[in-house]
PDB file of C-alpha atoms and ligand atoms in Angstrom:
ATOM      1  CA  MET A   1      87.791  80.125 109.109  1.00  0.00           C
ATOM      2  CA  THR A   2      87.849  83.782 109.555  1.00  0.00           C
ATOM      3  CA  ALA A   3      85.203  84.324 106.945  1.00  0.00           C
ATOM      4  CA  ASP A   4      82.880  81.810 108.798  1.00  0.00           C
ATOM      5  CA  LEU A   5      83.125  83.793 111.994  1.00  0.00           C
ATOM      6  CA  PHE A   6      82.229  87.108 110.204  1.00  0.00           C
ATOM      7  CA  GLU A   7      79.293  85.280 108.603  1.00  0.00           C
ATOM      8  CA  THR A   8      78.209  84.129 112.179  1.00  0.00           C
ATOM      9  CA  VAL A   9      78.456  87.707 113.312  1.00  0.00           C
ATOM     10  CA  ALA A  10      76.245  88.910 110.489  1.00  0.00           C
ATOM     11  CA  ASP A  11      73.743  86.108 111.005  1.00  0.00           C
ATOM     12  CA  VAL A  12      73.390  86.909 114.702  1.00  0.00           C
ATOM     13  CA  ARG A  13      71.941  90.422 113.917  1.00  0.00           C
ATOM     14  CA  PRO A  14      72.789  91.892 117.261  1.00  0.00           C
ATOM     15  CA  SER A  15      70.053  94.258 118.673  1.00  0.00           C
ATOM     16  CA  PHE A  16      70.660  97.948 118.028  1.00  0.00           C
ATOM     17  CA  GLU A  17      69.710 100.406 120.498  1.00  0.00           C
ATOM     18  CA  VAL A  18      69.839 103.993 119.833  1.00  0.00           C
ATOM     19  CA  ILE A  19      70.653 106.171 122.748  1.00  0.00           C
ATOM     20  CA  ALA A  20      71.062 109.483 121.023  1.00  0.00           C
ATOM     21  CA  VAL A  21      71.198 110.935 117.571  1.00  0.00           C
ATOM     22  CA  GLY A  22      74.672 109.539 116.346  1.00  0.00           C
ATOM     23  CA  ALA A  23      74.846 107.079 119.167  1.00  0.00           C
ATOM     24  CA  ALA A  24      74.036 103.357 119.465  1.00  0.00           C
ATOM     25  CA  LEU A  25      74.584 100.133 121.564  1.00  0.00           C
ATOM     26  CA  LEU A  26      75.036  96.997 119.621  1.00  0.00           C
ATOM     27  CA  ARG A  27      74.300  94.253 121.992  1.00  0.00           C
ATOM     28  CA  GLY A  28      76.430  91.311 121.866  1.00  0.00           C
ATOM     29  CA  PHE A  29      78.078  92.361 118.556  1.00  0.00           C
ATOM     30  CA  ALA A  30      81.659  91.275 119.931  1.00  0.00           C
ATOM     31  CA  GLY A  31      80.468  88.048 121.754  1.00  0.00           C
ATOM     32  CA  PRO A  32      81.240  85.503 118.764  1.00  0.00           C
ATOM     33  CA  LEU A  33      84.837  86.800 118.703  1.00  0.00           C
ATOM     34  CA  GLU A  34      85.490  86.601 122.472  1.00  0.00           C
ATOM     35  CA  SER A  35      88.328  84.024 122.346  1.00  0.00           C
ATOM     36  CA  GLU A  36      90.141  85.517 119.416  1.00  0.00           C
ATOM     37  CA  LEU A  37      90.074  88.845 121.084  1.00  0.00           C
ATOM     38  CA  MET A  38      91.275  87.554 124.233  1.00  0.00           C
ATOM     39  CA  THR A  39      94.235  86.002 122.370  1.00  0.00           C
ATOM     40  CA  ALA A  40      94.953  89.288 120.411  1.00  0.00           C
ATOM     41  CA  LEU A  41      94.778  91.238 123.777  1.00  0.00           C
ATOM     42  CA  ARG A  42      97.076  88.978 125.703  1.00  0.00           C
ATOM     43  CA  ASP A  43      99.708  89.457 122.828  1.00  0.00           C
ATOM     44  CA  VAL A  44      99.319  93.260 123.247  1.00  0.00           C
ATOM     45  CA  VAL A  45      99.617  93.284 126.904  1.00  0.00           C
ATOM     46  CA  ALA A  46     102.870  91.238 126.675  1.00  0.00           C
ATOM     47  CA  GLN A  47     104.302  93.983 124.853  1.00  0.00           C
ATOM     48  CA  ALA A  48     102.853  96.956 126.425  1.00  0.00           C
ATOM     49  CA  PRO A  49     101.825  95.996 129.983  1.00  0.00           C
ATOM     50  CA  PHE A  50      98.694  97.666 131.664  1.00  0.00           C
ATOM     51  CA  ARG A  51      99.814 100.685 133.818  1.00  0.00           C
ATOM     52  CA  ARG A  52      97.759 103.152 136.060  1.00  0.00           C
ATOM     53  CA  MET A  53      98.374 106.602 134.589  1.00  0.00           C
ATOM     54  CA  VAL A  54      98.612 109.934 136.330  1.00  0.00           C
ATOM     55  CA  THR A  55      96.343 112.770 135.391  1.00  0.00           C
ATOM     56  CA  PRO A  56      97.715 116.520 134.818  1.00  0.00           C
ATOM     57  CA  GLY A  57      96.322 117.117 138.203  1.00  0.00           C
ATOM     58  CA  GLY A  58      98.338 114.554 139.879  1.00  0.00           C
ATOM     59  CA  HIS A  59      95.825 111.830 140.546  1.00  0.00           C
ATOM     60  CA  GLN A  60      96.454 108.133 139.721  1.00  0.00           C
ATOM     61  CA  MET A  61      93.702 106.726 137.652  1.00  0.00           C
ATOM     62  CA  SER A  62      91.754 103.737 138.993  1.00  0.00           C
ATOM     63  CA  VAL A  63      91.630 102.287 135.449  1.00  0.00           C
ATOM     64  CA  ALA A  64      94.954 100.647 134.185  1.00  0.00           C
ATOM     65  CA  MET A  65      95.487 101.285 130.520  1.00  0.00           C
ATOM     66  CA  THR A  66      97.561 100.266 127.445  1.00  0.00           C
ATOM     67  CA  ASN A  67      97.181 100.727 123.784  1.00  0.00           C
ATOM     68  CA  CYS A  68      97.978  99.324 120.362  1.00  0.00           C
ATOM     69  CA  GLY A  69      97.965 100.970 117.055  1.00  0.00           C
ATOM     70  CA  SER A  70     100.172 103.653 115.439  1.00  0.00           C
ATOM     71  CA  ALA A  71      99.926 105.738 118.621  1.00  0.00           C
ATOM     72  CA  GLY A  72      98.546 105.548 122.008  1.00  0.00           C
ATOM     73  CA  TRP A  73      96.735 107.731 124.405  1.00  0.00           C
ATOM     74  CA  ILE A  74      98.797 108.954 127.401  1.00  0.00           C
ATOM     75  CA  THR A  75      98.415 110.969 130.420  1.00  0.00           C
ATOM     76  CA  ASP A  76     100.968 112.322 132.871  1.00  0.00           C
ATOM     77  CA  ARG A  77     101.752 115.614 134.816  1.00  0.00           C
ATOM     78  CA  THR A  78     102.183 117.456 131.543  1.00  0.00           C
ATOM     79  CA  GLY A  79      98.864 116.677 130.066  1.00  0.00           C
ATOM     80  CA  TYR A  80      96.913 114.379 127.793  1.00  0.00           C
ATOM     81  CA  ARG A  81      98.030 113.283 124.357  1.00  0.00           C
ATOM     82  CA  TYR A  82      98.708 110.663 121.982  1.00  0.00           C
ATOM     83  CA  GLY A  83     102.183 109.456 121.404  1.00  0.00           C
ATOM     84  CA  ALA A  84     103.730 107.004 118.985  1.00  0.00           C
ATOM     85  CA  ASP A  85     106.004 105.232 121.570  1.00  0.00           C
ATOM     86  CA  ASP A  86     105.009 103.654 124.875  1.00  0.00           C
ATOM     87  CA  PRO A  87     106.690 105.865 127.573  1.00  0.00           C
ATOM     88  CA  GLU A  88     107.217 102.585 129.837  1.00  0.00           C
ATOM     89  CA  THR A  89     109.134 100.621 127.291  1.00  0.00           C
ATOM     90  CA  GLY A  90     110.316 103.376 124.999  1.00  0.00           C
ATOM     91  CA  LYS A  91     109.285 101.425 122.089  1.00  0.00           C
ATOM     92  CA  PRO A  92     106.447 101.908 119.485  1.00  0.00           C
ATOM     93  CA  TRP A  93     103.014 100.769 120.861  1.00  0.00           C
ATOM     94  CA  PRO A  94     102.180  97.189 119.406  1.00  0.00           C
ATOM     95  CA  ALA A  95     100.490  97.328 116.124  1.00  0.00           C
ATOM     96  CA  MET A  96      96.691  97.016 116.103  1.00  0.00           C
ATOM     97  CA  PRO A  97      95.667  93.272 115.322  1.00  0.00           C
ATOM     98  CA  ALA A  98      93.614  93.094 112.165  1.00  0.00           C
ATOM     99  CA  LEU A  99      90.868  91.459 113.865  1.00  0.00           C
ATOM    100  CA  LEU A 100      90.269  94.258 116.168  1.00  0.00           C
ATOM    101  CA  ARG A 101      90.430  96.911 113.425  1.00  0.00           C
ATOM    102  CA  ASP A 102      88.033  94.838 111.589  1.00  0.00           C
ATOM    103  CA  LEU A 103      85.522  94.386 114.351  1.00  0.00           C
ATOM    104  CA  ALA A 104      85.646  98.166 114.956  1.00  0.00           C
ATOM    105  CA  GLY A 105      85.044  99.011 111.254  1.00  0.00           C
ATOM    106  CA  ARG A 106      82.072  96.634 111.138  1.00  0.00           C
ATOM    107  CA  ALA A 107      80.631  97.916 114.379  1.00  0.00           C
ATOM    108  CA  ALA A 108      80.762 101.465 112.877  1.00  0.00           C
ATOM    109  CA  ASP A 109      79.340 100.493 109.624  1.00  0.00           C
ATOM    110  CA  HIS A 110      76.572  98.834 111.460  1.00  0.00           C
ATOM    111  CA  ALA A 111      75.823 102.166 113.335  1.00  0.00           C
ATOM    112  CA  GLY A 112      75.673 104.271 110.215  1.00  0.00           C
ATOM    113  CA  PHE A 113      79.535 105.445 110.012  1.00  0.00           C
ATOM    114  CA  ALA A 114      80.818 103.686 106.908  1.00  0.00           C
ATOM    115  CA  GLY A 115      84.582 103.428 106.195  1.00  0.00           C
ATOM    116  CA  PHE A 116      85.845 103.918 109.753  1.00  0.00           C
ATOM    117  CA  SER A 117      89.452 102.835 110.100  1.00  0.00           C
ATOM    118  CA  PRO A 118      90.923 103.479 113.553  1.00  0.00           C
ATOM    119  CA  ASP A 119      94.452 104.135 113.890  1.00  0.00           C
ATOM    120  CA  VAL A 120      94.379 103.800 117.791  1.00  0.00           C
ATOM    121  CA  CYS A 121      92.881 101.256 120.310  1.00  0.00           C
ATOM    122  CA  LEU A 122      92.944 102.259 124.001  1.00  0.00           C
ATOM    123  CA  VAL A 123      92.730  99.374 126.298  1.00  0.00           C
ATOM    124  CA  ASN A 124      91.260 100.044 129.660  1.00  0.00           C
ATOM    125  CA  ARG A 125      91.231  97.623 132.415  1.00  0.00           C
ATOM    126  CA  TYR A 126      88.792  97.962 135.419  1.00  0.00           C
ATOM    127  CA  VAL A 127      88.805  96.105 138.546  1.00  0.00           C
ATOM    128  CA  PRO A 128      85.937  96.159 141.019  1.00  0.00           C
ATOM    129  CA  GLY A 129      85.784  99.742 142.289  1.00  0.00           C
ATOM    130  CA  ALA A 130      87.436 101.346 139.282  1.00  0.00           C
ATOM    131  CA  ARG A 131      85.709 104.091 137.478  1.00  0.00           C
ATOM    132  CA  MET A 132      86.075 106.685 134.870  1.00  0.00           C
ATOM    133  CA  SER A 133      84.682 110.089 135.527  1.00  0.00           C
ATOM    134  CA  LEU A 134      82.630 112.036 133.020  1.00  0.00           C
ATOM    135  CA  HIS A 135      84.871 113.358 130.216  1.00  0.00           C
ATOM    136  CA  GLN A 136      84.831 114.139 126.493  1.00  0.00           C
ATOM    137  CA  ASP A 137      87.178 112.222 123.942  1.00  0.00           C
ATOM    138  CA  ARG A 138      88.780 115.338 122.361  1.00  0.00           C
ATOM    139  CA  ASP A 139      92.295 114.524 121.984  1.00  0.00           C
ATOM    140  CA  GLU A 140      91.858 113.313 118.338  1.00  0.00           C
ATOM    141  CA  LEU A 141      92.400 115.503 115.358  1.00  0.00           C
ATOM    142  CA  ASP A 142      89.324 114.119 113.523  1.00  0.00           C
ATOM    143  CA  PHE A 143      86.010 114.519 114.941  1.00  0.00           C
ATOM    144  CA  GLY A 144      84.554 113.269 111.744  1.00  0.00           C
ATOM    145  CA  ALA A 145      85.076 109.729 112.866  1.00  0.00           C
ATOM    146  CA  PRO A 146      83.096 107.899 115.555  1.00  0.00           C
ATOM    147  CA  ILE A 147      84.425 106.243 118.638  1.00  0.00           C
ATOM    148  CA  VAL A 148      83.793 102.498 118.809  1.00  0.00           C
ATOM    149  CA  SER A 149      83.921 101.057 122.218  1.00  0.00           C
ATOM    150  CA  VAL A 150      83.943  97.195 123.123  1.00  0.00           C
ATOM    151  CA  SER A 151      83.083  95.912 126.492  1.00  0.00           C
ATOM    152  CA  LEU A 152      84.437  92.526 127.632  1.00  0.00           C
ATOM    153  CA  GLY A 153      84.130  90.837 131.174  1.00  0.00           C
ATOM    154  CA  LEU A 154      82.362  92.233 134.120  1.00  0.00           C
ATOM    155  CA  PRO A 155      79.278  94.410 133.390  1.00  0.00           C
ATOM    156  CA  ALA A 156      79.503  98.124 133.924  1.00  0.00           C
ATOM    157  CA  ILE A 157      77.149 101.095 134.189  1.00  0.00           C
ATOM    158  CA  PHE A 158      78.015 103.440 131.284  1.00  0.00           C
ATOM    159  CA  LEU A 159      77.305 107.171 132.113  1.00  0.00           C
ATOM    160  CA  TRP A 160      76.045 108.836 128.948  1.00  0.00           C
ATOM    161  CA  GLY A 161      75.704 112.594 129.207  1.00  0.00           C
ATOM    162  CA  GLY A 162      75.138 115.382 126.859  1.00  0.00           C
ATOM    163  CA  LEU A 163      77.231 118.018 125.243  1.00  0.00           C
ATOM    164  CA  LYS A 164      77.580 119.969 128.579  1.00  0.00           C
ATOM    165  CA  ARG A 165      79.289 118.468 131.520  1.00  0.00           C
ATOM    166  CA  SER A 166      76.186 119.487 133.571  1.00  0.00           C
ATOM    167  CA  ASP A 167      73.763 117.470 131.495  1.00  0.00           C
ATOM    168  CA  LYS A 168      72.615 114.694 133.740  1.00  0.00           C
ATOM    169  CA  PRO A 169      73.898 111.429 132.490  1.00  0.00           C
ATOM    170  CA  ARG A 170      71.610 108.415 131.653  1.00  0.00           C
ATOM    171  CA  ARG A 171      72.952 105.000 132.717  1.00  0.00           C
ATOM    172  CA  PHE A 172      73.176 102.088 130.518  1.00  0.00           C
ATOM    173  CA  ARG A 173      74.411  98.702 131.453  1.00  0.00           C
ATOM    174  CA  LEU A 174      77.232  97.350 129.171  1.00  0.00           C
ATOM    175  CA  GLU A 175      77.887  93.666 129.169  1.00  0.00           C
ATOM    176  CA  HIS A 176      80.499  91.301 127.739  1.00  0.00           C
ATOM    177  CA  GLY A 177      80.270  91.462 124.023  1.00  0.00           C
ATOM    178  CA  ASP A 178      78.383  94.709 123.752  1.00  0.00           C
ATOM    179  CA  VAL A 179      79.767  97.484 121.435  1.00  0.00           C
ATOM    180  CA  ALA A 180      78.905 101.221 121.805  1.00  0.00           C
ATOM    181  CA  VAL A 181      79.357 103.724 118.840  1.00  0.00           C
ATOM    182  CA  TRP A 182      79.079 107.328 119.168  1.00  0.00           C
ATOM    183  CA  GLY A 183      79.838 109.905 116.320  1.00  0.00           C
ATOM    184  CA  GLY A 184      78.359 112.679 114.310  1.00  0.00           C
ATOM    185  CA  PRO A 185      76.355 115.066 116.555  1.00  0.00           C
ATOM    186  CA  ALA A 186      77.092 112.680 119.614  1.00  0.00           C
ATOM    187  CA  ARG A 187      81.024 112.549 118.954  1.00  0.00           C
ATOM    188  CA  LEU A 188      81.517 115.162 121.818  1.00  0.00           C
ATOM    189  CA  ASN A 189      79.073 113.827 124.226  1.00  0.00           C
ATOM    190  CA  PHE A 190      80.338 113.456 127.911  1.00  0.00           C
ATOM    191  CA  HIS A 191      80.678 109.826 129.048  1.00  0.00           C
ATOM    192  CA  GLY A 192      82.017 107.908 131.926  1.00  0.00           C
ATOM    193  CA  VAL A 193      81.856 104.622 133.865  1.00  0.00           C
ATOM    194  CA  ALA A 194      80.396 104.116 137.286  1.00  0.00           C
ATOM    195  CA  PRO A 195      82.467 102.301 139.913  1.00  0.00           C
ATOM    196  CA  LEU A 196      82.770  98.714 138.764  1.00  0.00           C
ATOM    197  CA  ALA A 197      80.637  96.336 140.911  1.00  0.00           C
ATOM    198  CA  ASP A 198      82.602  93.183 142.179  1.00  0.00           C
ATOM    199  CA  GLY A 199      81.885  89.954 140.465  1.00  0.00           C
ATOM    200  CA  GLU A 200      83.578  87.049 138.632  1.00  0.00           C
ATOM    201  CA  HIS A 201      83.150  86.673 134.831  1.00  0.00           C
ATOM    202  CA  PRO A 202      83.247  83.179 133.565  1.00  0.00           C
ATOM    203  CA  LEU A 203      85.865  83.999 130.854  1.00  0.00           C
ATOM    204  CA  MET A 204      87.581  87.288 132.162  1.00  0.00           C
ATOM    205  CA  GLY A 205      87.552  86.763 135.769  1.00  0.00           C
ATOM    206  CA  ARG A 206      87.323  89.749 138.206  1.00  0.00           C
ATOM    207  CA  GLN A 207      87.643  92.611 135.651  1.00  0.00           C
ATOM    208  CA  ARG A 208      86.214  94.423 132.908  1.00  0.00           C
ATOM    209  CA  ILE A 209      88.196  95.123 129.779  1.00  0.00           C
ATOM    210  CA  ASN A 210      87.074  98.064 127.428  1.00  0.00           C
ATOM    211  CA  LEU A 211      88.513  98.718 124.108  1.00  0.00           C
ATOM    212  CA  THR A 212      87.904 102.163 122.563  1.00  0.00           C
ATOM    213  CA  PHE A 213      88.800 102.684 118.860  1.00  0.00           C
ATOM    214  CA  ARG A 214      89.793 106.057 117.761  1.00  0.00           C
ATOM    215  CA  LYS A 215      90.702 107.807 114.462  1.00  0.00           C
ATOM    216  CA  VAL A 216      93.590 110.045 115.966  1.00  0.00           C
ATOM    217  CA  ARG A 217      95.360 111.484 112.955  1.00  0.00           C
TER     218      ARG A 217
HETATM  219  C1  SIN B   1      86.394 105.657 127.531  1.00  0.00           C
HETATM  220  O1  SIN B   1      85.548 106.557 127.898  1.00  0.00           O
HETATM  221  O2  SIN B   1      87.541 105.790 127.289  1.00  0.00           O
HETATM  222  C2  SIN B   1      85.926 104.300 128.394  1.00  0.00           C
HETATM  223  C3  SIN B   1      84.578 103.861 128.313  1.00  0.00           C
HETATM  224  C4  SIN B   1      84.352 102.660 128.953  1.00  0.00           C
HETATM  225  O3  SIN B   1      85.197 101.997 129.606  1.00  0.00           O
HETATM  226  O4  SIN B   1      83.367 102.040 128.701  1.00  0.00           O
HETATM  227 FE1  FE2 B   2      86.141 108.264 126.623  1.00  0.00          FE
END
């Protein structure tokens, strides 16, 4: 069953769009696994519900988040960090489902980063109007590993900047099933998401879910 699904993914040969040295968009790469991904996510969210965290500056984020894996990304008034336990439940973050880890590993491999084995998956939930301002992913210890980002649900405009905050970002539309991978010389590029446009996705409803896989430790 599982092997058949993976063969399907390989046979589809999703389109591969290089957006920078070390960064690529794999269009539709996660599409064949959509229902398995939703089931796995439902299970994660049942254990660690979405919540809107507060930045060190005291702003509540418009994006709601949760995590799975051996640690999770959190922000509060004291700063940004990874922690082994969910501060809301006091329990360890739910384990990362093998299906997710495997998808991320295959996407990274496809983009030229062999052997990626993420320990954290940050799950972001955008409702219409939610956005993520330009930032670098730099709370991880290991910048040698790429970031793998899976988009589900409503389409979004991904803002892809450069290594300086002032570099003007380019805009790429990310749709349900698209996977972005960035690493190597692009690992610390600024990126973000423009305010989500309203809409209704046939499978996911009025939201976008993004999964980012990281090697944190
Ligand atoms: C992120 O940078 O963590 C999220 C990117 C996205 O939602 O596409
Ligand atoms: Fe990010």
